[in-house]
Amino acid sequence: MQAGKLTQRSEGKGAITEPAWVRYLLITAALAFLALFLLMPLAAVFVQALDKGWEAYLEALKEPDTISAIRLTLITAAVCVPLNLFFGIVASWAIAKFSFRGKSFLITLIDLPFSVSPVVSGLIYVLIFGLQGWLGPWLQAHDIKIIFAVPGIVLATVFVTFPFIARELIPLMESQGREEEEAALTLGASGLQTFFRVTFPNIKWGILYGVILCNARAMGEFGAVSVVSGHVRGSTNTIPLQVEILYNEYNYAAAFAVASLLALLALVTLAIKTVSEWKLQQSISVAGKER
Amino acid sequence: MSIDIEGISKTFGGFTALDNVSLKVPSGELVALLGPSGSGKTSLLRIIAGLEAPDSGRILFDGEEATKRQVQERQVGFVFQHYALFRHMTVFDNIAFGLTVKPKKIRPGKQEIRDKVNKLLHLIQLENLADRYPAQLSGGQRQRVALARALAVEPQVLLLDEPFGALDAKVRLELRRWLRRLHDEIHVTSVFVTHDQEEALEVADRIVVMNNGRIEQQGTPSEVYDHPATPFVYDFLGNVNLFQGRVHEGTAQMGGLNLSSPENASAHDAPAVGYVRSHDIAIERQAGDPGAIKAEVRYLLSVGPLVRVDLLLPDGNRTIEVDLTREEAERLQLTIGEQVFARPRKMRVFVDDYQI
């Protein structure tokens, strides 16, 4: 009897099936948590932003300081993402396809920005480039501004967002091995041909995934940027900093209107991420089948 | 194109993969590198291809130094154990790849590429699968596509790294016979790596047996099988029984047998090991023959066309394996537990080197 019962259970709904009420309890708890801490705040952003109607919403976005903040944010992302895309591909290529001394050290180094508080990342740059910093006097003598200026914001953002693309690509490229590249080389392909015709098509969804995550973080970074920006209105404020300023001035509708831009960005990111993750899974499972 | 390998050595970290290996592969031959895993056979193949650089030694193609040549310049076709097909390309594009990456000046035209790929698809009998992706093919089909891809660039040398290792037994058998026929047609100098002795014996013109980064023996399949040069080769090729004993001035004493062993004429009462293939032992009911040992039948097992008999030697703790044909087994009608006489038809005695 018991043996029959056991086989039935493992053949039926999987060996680790819980009673129905446990499953529903767990699912409800997870959904309630998500609703309370994610969906409600997200909805609140849009409700607050549109509190005084569309007119006021658009008016808040048209304000010159806000437009300047949007422009700076776009510039920062436009510099950071390509830089990190390049470094990310180079680093993960080196790590996945070659074996060399200090490889694990390099991986740790790539992860460093993840483990350091963004405020500390900002302070590092102040220490190096600030007036009292190591390079401060020299920079001042040559009239180069880094801290409390756009270059500082870009540097801090590059630092914070560095791991996103590399971290995405390293496991993917490692799982794919290097036999396809070797095959391309024996067939007479040059290094560049091998990259663009063999490697790139295999990692493109991973790259897209990394790029959108990196972009979302580059646009939304607050801590590190806050330290190096100096909060000069209309000049060194990014969107997150502008939101904070508006909020501190009790200008809630405007603050939430600007914040809704970031929330919108998050939703778009989420959508692209879902698609690219799905495609990524597909390319991995194809790779798995081929082994 | 002939390949000359001169004194190649290669270490990975502290592991010696190849230890001063020299080998000549004449033009147009199909040579098997045979050995257990870790014997250095794959490393040697990758060094010939240029995918790995040797620590010392030279590679010559047609007598010309090629050690420093880039992979792309070597004109080798390489077939990987796990196919390494480009997963995002169709079968057609996979085969065409080598042609489409040629520099503009020498790249054939579109129509020419199409004709060539179709010809190769015909050769590998996959004409109607040209638009499939690798993931949609079976293992045997993938490996044939990999072979066609390698042949498309008309390589001077074809290198195959355990090409049938990932396939199931029946497909493996079919494909290796197909490879043999293919080689008879196109005669490209080929080197293939395998750990499967049967595969090497069946396919290759010449077998190079490797062990611990060295070449143990090379020769035609029948040479290495019938006249193994070292105990390792004996052990690795075919099923073998070991007898411990001593050898003295050309006469060996092995487990109660006296045998002449002319190749050890200079040995003086040295410990020795005798090797007998399991199909080189006859089982008899009558004693009579002085060259036979008394033994007891322990197990009988039918293995396809053969019957495997385990015999327990009189010392009570060593067994030997004997392979009988079905006819022999039926004639003898052996039963478990009965006493018989085993007569080695052919034994090769090696002085035991490991003793000091």
XYZ file of C-alpha atoms in Angstrom:
647
model
C 0.000 0.000 0.000
C 2.580 2.446 1.123
C 4.881 1.746 -1.799
C 2.023 2.304 -4.215
C 1.153 5.563 -2.547
C 4.759 6.759 -2.724
C 5.208 6.059 -6.427
C 1.894 7.702 -7.169
C 2.997 10.790 -5.323
C 6.342 11.118 -7.028
C 4.905 10.417 -10.466
C 1.960 12.740 -9.956
C 2.792 16.282 -8.915
C 6.469 15.981 -8.054
C 8.006 14.614 -4.919
C 8.041 17.888 -3.008
C 4.376 18.733 -3.126
C 2.967 20.632 -0.146
C -0.702 20.627 0.883
C -2.812 23.068 -1.096
C -3.380 25.510 1.750
C 0.386 25.862 2.322
C 0.910 26.664 -1.333
C -1.863 29.282 -1.379
C -0.615 30.800 1.853
C 2.892 31.165 0.440
C 1.680 32.594 -2.860
C -0.649 35.053 -1.120
C 2.094 36.163 1.247
C 4.486 36.780 -1.647
C 1.882 38.688 -3.657
C 0.797 40.766 -0.669
C 4.396 41.666 0.066
C 5.007 42.680 -3.553
C 1.793 44.716 -3.650
C 2.589 46.513 -0.434
C 6.232 47.304 -1.069
C 6.474 47.537 -4.856
C 3.187 48.059 -6.655
C 1.653 50.515 -4.192
C 4.638 52.909 -4.114
C 4.883 52.712 -7.905
C 1.197 53.568 -8.251
C 1.595 56.292 -5.617
C 4.313 57.962 -7.723
C 1.993 58.311 -10.688
C -1.040 59.278 -8.595
C 0.914 62.020 -6.829
C 2.514 63.189 -10.059
C -0.870 63.649 -11.709
C -2.472 65.027 -8.534
C -2.897 68.483 -10.017
C -3.768 67.315 -13.492
C -1.888 66.849 -16.805
C -1.243 70.558 -17.215
C 0.642 70.845 -13.958
C 2.462 67.602 -14.708
C 3.764 68.809 -18.064
C 4.496 72.220 -16.589
C 6.653 70.648 -13.907
C 8.614 68.735 -16.541
C 9.114 71.838 -18.673
C 10.787 73.745 -15.904
C 14.350 74.733 -17.068
C 16.135 73.188 -14.070
C 14.297 69.917 -14.669
C 15.092 69.931 -18.365
C 18.738 70.542 -17.520
C 18.638 67.622 -15.078
C 17.124 65.350 -17.712
C 19.772 66.417 -20.205
C 22.611 65.754 -17.743
C 21.178 62.347 -16.891
C 20.981 61.428 -20.573
C 24.540 62.630 -21.177
C 25.805 60.605 -18.220
C 24.069 57.475 -19.422
C 25.228 58.086 -22.995
C 28.858 58.146 -21.820
C 28.650 55.442 -19.170
C 26.810 52.729 -21.059
C 29.116 52.585 -24.110
C 32.199 52.738 -21.872
C 30.967 49.932 -19.663
C 29.799 47.991 -22.695
C 33.311 48.108 -24.104
C 35.069 47.336 -20.820
C 32.480 44.712 -19.918
C 32.915 42.795 -23.166
C 36.716 43.068 -23.001
C 36.843 41.914 -19.383
C 34.424 39.029 -19.783
C 36.137 37.937 -23.004
C 39.456 37.850 -21.183
C 38.020 35.985 -18.211
C 35.879 33.469 -20.094
C 38.136 32.611 -23.002
C 41.655 32.741 -21.553
C 43.332 31.406 -18.483
C 45.872 33.670 -16.871
C 47.387 34.534 -13.534
C 45.275 36.791 -11.322
C 42.003 35.872 -13.042
C 40.073 35.451 -9.801
C 41.531 38.728 -8.543
C 40.189 40.446 -11.654
C 36.734 38.957 -11.037
C 36.816 40.239 -7.445
C 37.866 43.642 -8.702
C 34.948 43.765 -11.146
C 32.597 42.989 -8.267
C 34.066 45.705 -6.057
C 31.531 48.443 -6.952
C 28.747 46.066 -5.890
C 30.198 45.685 -2.427
C 31.167 49.306 -1.828
C 28.526 51.776 -0.682
C 27.834 54.318 -3.452
C 28.591 57.159 -1.026
C 32.069 55.751 -0.517
C 32.496 55.468 -4.297
C 31.692 59.162 -4.551
C 34.067 60.056 -1.754
C 36.904 58.154 -3.451
C 36.659 60.563 -6.377
C 36.501 63.585 -4.090
C 39.653 62.313 -2.395
C 41.450 61.938 -5.708
C 40.195 64.901 -7.731
C 38.799 67.252 -5.062
C 40.493 70.510 -4.078
C 42.106 68.883 -1.046
C 42.686 65.632 -2.986
C 45.825 64.170 -4.515
C 45.342 65.655 -7.954
C 43.387 68.712 -6.741
C 46.127 71.370 -6.897
C 47.364 70.189 -10.287
C 43.833 70.176 -11.716
C 43.176 73.638 -10.352
C 46.435 74.925 -11.800
C 45.355 73.680 -15.227
C 41.777 74.872 -14.744
C 40.245 71.433 -15.115
C 37.055 70.846 -13.162
C 36.107 67.307 -12.260
C 34.468 67.393 -8.864
C 31.219 69.414 -8.720
C 31.120 69.188 -12.509
C 29.950 66.819 -15.240
C 33.191 64.756 -15.493
C 32.947 63.847 -11.811
C 29.345 62.709 -12.195
C 30.264 60.577 -15.206
C 33.285 59.058 -13.420
C 31.287 58.161 -10.318
C 28.503 56.657 -12.419
C 30.950 54.616 -14.533
C 32.433 53.234 -11.330
C 29.092 52.290 -9.814
C 27.712 50.701 -12.987
C 30.885 48.898 -14.035
C 29.914 45.349 -12.971
C 26.512 45.193 -14.644
C 27.513 44.173 -18.163
C 30.617 42.165 -17.240
C 28.721 40.210 -14.573
C 26.040 39.363 -17.087
C 28.444 38.192 -19.778
C 31.046 36.227 -17.801
C 28.821 33.262 -16.851
C 27.188 33.246 -20.271
C 30.488 33.192 -22.139
C 31.942 30.638 -19.748
C 28.991 28.319 -20.305
C 29.439 28.575 -24.052
C 33.121 27.597 -23.917
C 35.587 28.509 -26.622
C 35.235 25.678 -29.087
C 33.104 27.662 -31.517
C 35.746 30.391 -31.598
C 38.476 27.820 -32.107
C 36.486 26.267 -34.919
C 36.150 29.694 -36.561
C 39.908 30.255 -36.290
C 40.745 26.907 -37.889
C 38.372 27.830 -40.719
C 40.509 30.886 -41.393
C 38.460 33.621 -39.688
C 40.360 36.581 -38.241
C 39.916 37.657 -34.625
C 37.388 40.372 -35.534
C 35.443 38.100 -37.870
C 35.333 35.510 -35.102
C 33.985 38.060 -32.640
C 31.336 39.595 -34.853
C 30.170 36.451 -36.624
C 30.501 33.806 -33.907
C 30.849 35.272 -30.427
C 28.563 38.293 -30.682
C 25.448 36.502 -31.977
C 25.768 34.078 -29.076
C 25.921 36.787 -26.428
C 23.750 39.542 -27.895
C 20.795 38.939 -25.575
C 23.108 38.863 -22.592
C 24.604 42.144 -23.787
C 21.166 43.746 -24.165
C 20.204 42.584 -20.691
C 23.412 44.007 -19.231
C 23.043 47.265 -21.143
C 19.528 47.996 -19.903
C 20.429 47.153 -16.320
C 23.513 49.341 -16.598
C 21.471 52.138 -18.184
C 18.775 51.996 -15.495
C 21.387 52.223 -12.782
C 23.327 54.973 -14.575
C 20.181 57.119 -14.784
C 18.988 56.338 -11.300
C 22.251 56.473 -9.320
C 21.900 58.795 -6.339
C 24.531 58.238 -3.645
C 27.798 58.474 -5.525
C 26.541 61.241 -7.792
C 25.193 63.202 -4.837
C 28.687 63.342 -3.283
C 30.513 64.544 -6.407
C 27.811 66.727 -7.969
C 27.649 69.700 -5.615
C 23.917 70.112 -6.367
C 24.302 73.159 -8.594
C 20.810 73.774 -9.939
C 20.460 73.731 -13.671
C 24.060 72.633 -14.009
C 25.149 69.556 -12.022
C 21.833 68.068 -10.970
C 20.734 64.728 -12.380
C 17.126 63.521 -12.267
C 17.407 61.768 -8.876
C 19.087 64.842 -7.329
C 16.458 67.131 -8.821
C 13.726 64.963 -7.311
C 15.321 65.302 -3.897
C 15.625 69.091 -4.182
C 12.018 69.529 -5.297
C 10.857 67.259 -2.529
C 12.815 69.127 0.109
C 11.156 72.335 -1.098
C 7.716 70.784 -0.442
C 7.029 70.929 -4.174
C 5.468 67.455 -4.117
C 3.634 67.476 -7.433
C 6.783 68.517 -9.317
C 8.952 66.081 -7.347
C 6.668 63.179 -8.183
C 6.313 64.299 -11.789
C 10.085 64.103 -12.252
C 10.196 60.891 -10.238
C 7.598 59.384 -12.556
C 10.154 59.626 -15.365
C 12.466 57.324 -13.439
C 9.556 55.029 -12.602
C 8.649 54.895 -16.284
C 12.232 54.063 -17.116
C 12.055 51.245 -14.573
C 8.928 49.828 -16.238
C 10.471 49.958 -19.711
C 13.630 48.359 -18.350
C 11.561 45.630 -16.786
C 9.777 44.929 -20.063
C 12.992 44.730 -22.098
C 14.595 42.682 -19.361
C 11.792 40.135 -19.457
C 12.078 39.728 -23.202
C 15.855 39.543 -23.251
C 15.925 37.154 -20.318
C 13.552 34.882 -22.155
C 15.704 35.024 -25.281
C 18.795 34.460 -23.149
C 17.282 31.346 -21.597
C 16.508 30.124 -25.083
C 20.079 30.565 -26.266
C 21.388 28.824 -23.148
C 19.046 25.867 -23.537
C 20.077 25.539 -27.167
C 23.682 25.578 -26.005
C 22.841 22.925 -23.451
C 21.159 20.712 -25.992
C 24.119 20.944 -28.263
C 26.531 19.559 -25.685
C 50.711 17.236 -47.040
C 53.094 15.421 -44.739
C 53.508 16.396 -41.105
C 56.769 16.112 -39.184
C 56.666 16.457 -35.447
C 60.106 16.923 -33.929
C 60.764 16.762 -30.210
C 57.543 18.422 -29.056
C 57.161 18.987 -25.313
C 54.309 20.682 -23.504
C 53.489 21.163 -19.853
C 50.350 22.606 -18.278
C 51.221 23.933 -14.849
C 53.073 21.004 -13.313
C 51.553 18.393 -15.616
C 53.642 17.074 -18.489
C 51.233 16.552 -21.360
C 53.864 15.797 -23.989
C 57.421 14.685 -23.371
C 59.742 15.055 -26.357
C 57.391 13.494 -28.911
C 58.531 12.935 -32.481
C 56.319 11.560 -35.210
C 56.062 11.520 -38.978
C 52.701 11.492 -40.729
C 53.175 10.747 -44.422
C 51.025 12.552 -46.947
C 47.577 11.048 -47.502
C 47.615 8.704 -44.524
C 44.937 8.313 -41.891
C 46.697 8.074 -38.550
C 45.098 7.370 -35.180
C 46.528 8.732 -31.945
C 45.379 6.146 -29.437
C 45.738 6.346 -25.690
C 43.978 6.716 -22.371
C 42.824 10.140 -21.196
C 45.740 12.264 -20.058
C 48.138 10.539 -22.456
C 48.735 13.766 -24.393
C 47.014 12.787 -27.630
C 44.613 15.730 -27.724
C 47.382 18.171 -26.779
C 49.453 16.888 -29.687
C 46.515 17.324 -32.066
C 45.890 20.877 -30.854
C 49.564 21.714 -31.274
C 49.485 20.443 -34.866
C 46.425 22.668 -35.451
C 48.093 25.681 -33.842
C 45.425 25.973 -31.138
C 48.155 25.342 -28.575
C 51.811 26.343 -28.673
C 54.482 23.766 -27.730
C 57.071 24.595 -25.058
C 59.789 23.197 -27.291
C 60.119 21.278 -30.528
C 59.099 21.910 -34.133
C 56.211 21.158 -36.458
C 56.964 20.875 -40.161
C 54.314 20.844 -42.898
C 55.720 19.345 -46.118
C 59.191 19.923 -44.698
C 58.542 23.601 -44.034
C 58.727 25.069 -40.561
C 55.171 25.759 -39.350
C 55.626 26.024 -35.592
C 55.130 29.787 -35.564
C 52.295 29.885 -38.089
C 48.933 31.193 -36.935
C 45.994 28.811 -36.814
C 44.402 30.587 -39.765
C 47.484 30.124 -41.951
C 47.892 26.422 -41.302
C 45.074 25.259 -43.561
C 43.934 22.568 -41.179
C 40.421 21.294 -40.799
C 39.581 20.592 -37.180
C 36.662 18.464 -36.011
C 35.771 18.729 -32.330
C 34.361 16.032 -30.085
C 31.353 18.195 -29.263
C 30.954 19.386 -32.865
C 31.397 23.116 -32.041
C 28.899 24.045 -34.734
C 27.864 27.706 -34.829
C 24.557 27.391 -33.046
C 22.950 30.512 -34.493
C 23.667 29.526 -38.100
C 21.870 27.038 -40.318
C 23.595 23.930 -41.576
C 24.190 25.698 -44.870
C 25.764 28.764 -43.251
C 27.887 26.588 -40.994
C 29.399 24.789 -43.966
C 29.779 28.025 -45.933
C 31.474 29.862 -43.035
C 35.076 29.052 -43.971
C 34.451 30.287 -47.521
C 32.667 33.500 -46.531
C 35.426 34.667 -44.162
C 38.114 34.485 -46.835
C 39.638 37.842 -47.769
C 37.661 39.590 -50.531
C 40.321 38.979 -53.151
C 40.208 35.191 -52.932
C 36.619 34.757 -51.741
C 34.555 32.694 -54.154
C 31.344 34.185 -55.554
C 27.942 33.536 -54.023
C 26.940 31.003 -56.646
C 30.262 29.217 -56.338
C 29.846 28.995 -52.555
C 26.315 27.660 -52.983
C 27.473 24.984 -55.419
C 30.277 23.925 -53.133
C 28.083 23.723 -50.044
C 25.475 21.726 -51.960
C 28.161 19.333 -53.106
C 29.298 18.850 -49.508
C 25.711 18.441 -48.318
C 25.395 15.681 -50.890
C 28.614 14.115 -49.639
C 27.318 13.992 -46.048
C 23.843 12.940 -47.249
C 22.040 15.843 -45.579
C 20.822 17.762 -48.664
C 17.339 18.272 -47.263
C 18.488 19.600 -43.895
C 20.357 22.658 -45.184
C 18.006 25.108 -43.455
C 18.002 23.406 -40.059
C 19.827 24.732 -37.022
C 22.367 22.535 -35.215
C 20.048 22.088 -32.222
C 17.540 20.407 -34.550
C 19.973 17.702 -35.655
C 20.988 14.396 -34.115
C 24.541 13.891 -32.848
C 25.611 11.900 -35.894
C 24.172 14.520 -38.251
C 25.931 17.314 -36.371
C 29.268 15.601 -36.601
C 28.832 15.112 -40.328
C 28.034 18.814 -40.699
C 31.166 19.619 -38.682
C 33.173 17.447 -41.033
C 31.676 19.102 -44.120
C 32.410 22.521 -42.627
C 36.038 21.533 -42.117
C 36.308 20.103 -45.645
C 34.750 23.175 -47.278
C 38.001 25.148 -47.066
C 39.888 22.251 -48.655
C 42.324 21.784 -45.781
C 45.756 20.301 -46.298
C 45.347 18.318 -43.094
C 42.243 17.024 -41.366
C 42.459 16.786 -37.580
C 39.717 15.034 -35.621
C 39.537 15.154 -31.827
C 37.573 12.114 -30.600
C 35.110 12.740 -33.415
C 32.799 9.889 -32.443
C 33.245 10.083 -28.686
C 29.911 11.753 -27.953
C 27.820 9.458 -30.147
C 26.003 6.282 -29.245
C 27.473 2.931 -30.210
C 25.550 2.256 -33.412
C 25.971 5.721 -34.900
C 29.634 5.643 -33.948
C 30.128 2.439 -35.902
C 28.325 3.774 -38.978
C 30.128 7.067 -38.943
C 33.617 5.669 -38.570
C 33.093 3.362 -41.537
C 31.793 6.328 -43.467
C 34.903 8.321 -42.473
C 37.118 5.481 -43.685
C 35.362 5.394 -47.072
C 35.499 9.177 -47.285
C 39.231 9.124 -46.667
C 39.710 6.529 -49.379
C 37.975 8.960 -51.738
C 39.648 12.250 -50.878
C 43.011 11.157 -49.446
C 43.602 14.174 -47.265
C 46.274 13.632 -44.624
C 44.284 12.953 -41.456
C 45.083 12.550 -37.798
C 42.389 11.472 -35.405
C 42.456 11.100 -31.667
C 40.647 8.286 -29.924
C 40.708 6.272 -26.745
C 38.728 3.472 -28.394
C 41.123 0.773 -29.586
C 38.493 -0.842 -31.750
C 37.901 2.420 -33.569
C 41.616 2.920 -34.154
C 42.113 -0.649 -35.372
C 39.215 -0.379 -37.791
C 39.728 3.053 -39.279
C 43.405 3.927 -39.277
C 46.195 3.181 -41.725
C 48.602 3.577 -38.869
C 48.176 3.648 -35.097
C 50.289 5.665 -32.698
C 49.802 4.432 -29.141
C 50.446 7.130 -26.550
C 50.844 6.975 -22.802
C 51.979 9.587 -20.260
C 52.957 12.088 -22.929
C 55.130 9.645 -24.845
C 54.697 7.430 -27.871
C 54.722 3.776 -26.831
C 54.523 2.252 -30.278
C 53.520 3.062 -33.813
C 52.705 0.838 -36.723
C 49.923 -0.640 -38.809
C 46.882 -1.907 -36.874
C 47.989 -5.523 -37.220
C 51.553 -4.680 -36.145
C 50.497 -3.019 -32.922
C 47.847 -5.608 -32.195
C 49.864 -8.717 -32.985
C 53.254 -7.510 -31.837
C 52.838 -5.038 -29.017
C 56.192 -3.504 -28.182
C 55.526 -2.760 -24.521
C 53.415 -4.146 -21.672
C 51.308 -0.969 -21.853
C 50.348 -1.557 -25.473
C 49.493 -5.166 -24.660
C 47.335 -4.003 -21.812
C 45.638 -1.220 -23.740
C 44.798 -3.115 -26.916
C 42.448 -5.976 -26.284
C 41.648 -8.137 -23.306
C 44.758 -9.494 -21.680
C 45.715 -11.930 -18.895
C 48.826 -11.443 -16.796
C 51.061 -14.202 -15.489
C 53.789 -13.513 -12.963
C 56.997 -15.514 -13.179
C 60.693 -15.423 -13.894
C 62.741 -15.513 -17.031
C 66.258 -16.925 -17.401
C 68.343 -17.006 -20.596
C 65.466 -17.272 -22.969
C 63.251 -19.579 -20.907
C 60.321 -18.269 -18.916
C 58.602 -19.942 -15.994
C 55.051 -18.725 -15.621
C 52.551 -20.196 -13.199
C 53.777 -23.768 -13.675
C 54.514 -23.401 -17.389
C 57.857 -23.536 -19.118
C 57.997 -21.413 -22.230
C 60.732 -20.395 -24.570
C 61.128 -16.651 -24.708
C 63.865 -15.936 -27.233
C 63.530 -12.137 -26.994
C 64.710 -12.327 -23.365
C 67.823 -14.415 -24.060
C 70.030 -12.043 -22.119
C 67.904 -12.022 -18.951
C 69.360 -13.662 -15.861
C 66.755 -15.011 -13.503
C 64.767 -11.794 -13.724
C 61.195 -11.314 -12.550
C 58.908 -11.164 -15.572
C 55.289 -10.758 -16.589
C 53.642 -12.828 -19.287
C 50.808 -11.384 -21.362
C 48.221 -13.583 -23.053
C 45.170 -12.294 -24.925
C 41.955 -13.830 -23.739
C 41.278 -15.327 -27.165
C 44.770 -16.844 -27.311
C 43.981 -19.442 -24.667
C 42.599 -22.863 -25.533
C 40.546 -24.875 -23.066
C 41.041 -28.638 -23.051
C 39.644 -31.528 -21.061
C 42.688 -33.851 -21.258
C 45.923 -33.016 -19.464
C 48.493 -34.517 -21.837
C 49.914 -31.237 -23.053
C 52.804 -29.972 -20.925
C 52.000 -26.365 -21.895
C 48.655 -26.339 -20.091
C 47.636 -25.270 -16.582
C 44.972 -26.900 -14.470
C 42.120 -24.566 -13.629
C 38.534 -24.519 -12.431
C 35.630 -22.963 -14.318
C 34.160 -20.133 -12.227
C 31.788 -18.224 -14.505
C 30.374 -18.536 -17.994
C 29.001 -15.456 -19.713
C 27.731 -14.965 -23.247
C 28.962 -11.703 -24.744
C 27.530 -11.353 -28.245
C 29.395 -13.740 -30.543
C 31.771 -14.863 -27.771
C 31.501 -16.832 -24.561
C 33.648 -15.474 -21.750
C 34.984 -18.084 -19.314
C 36.534 -17.156 -15.984
C 39.041 -19.731 -14.820
C 40.353 -19.996 -11.262
C 44.029 -20.963 -11.132
C 45.197 -23.677 -8.706
C 46.719 -21.121 -6.295
C 43.108 -20.293 -5.473
C 43.041 -16.541 -5.752
C 43.914 -15.569 -9.316
C 41.549 -15.870 -12.255
C 42.146 -15.629 -15.969
C 39.661 -14.711 -18.659
C 39.243 -16.804 -21.773
C 37.132 -15.865 -24.808
C 35.731 -18.833 -26.719
C 33.776 -18.723 -29.937
C 30.211 -20.001 -29.762
C 31.178 -23.203 -31.639
C 34.021 -23.974 -29.276
C 31.808 -23.374 -26.285
C 29.111 -25.641 -27.662
C 31.637 -28.379 -28.426
C 33.136 -28.193 -24.929
C 29.840 -27.908 -22.987
C 31.596 -26.465 -19.935
C 29.905 -26.507 -16.550
C 30.715 -24.290 -13.599
C 33.033 -25.922 -11.079
C 34.594 -28.473 -13.415
C 38.350 -28.952 -13.790
C 39.855 -28.113 -17.183
C 43.247 -27.364 -18.696
C 44.076 -23.965 -20.130
C 46.783 -23.768 -22.768
C 48.085 -20.345 -23.800
C 48.625 -20.442 -27.537
C 50.708 -17.323 -27.560
C 52.391 -15.558 -24.691
C 54.622 -12.538 -24.715
C 57.031 -12.196 -21.810
C 58.365 -8.845 -20.633
C 61.076 -8.514 -17.999
C 59.524 -6.617 -15.130
C 61.144 -3.186 -15.328
C 59.652 -1.881 -12.159
C 61.625 -4.290 -9.984
C 65.100 -3.114 -8.936
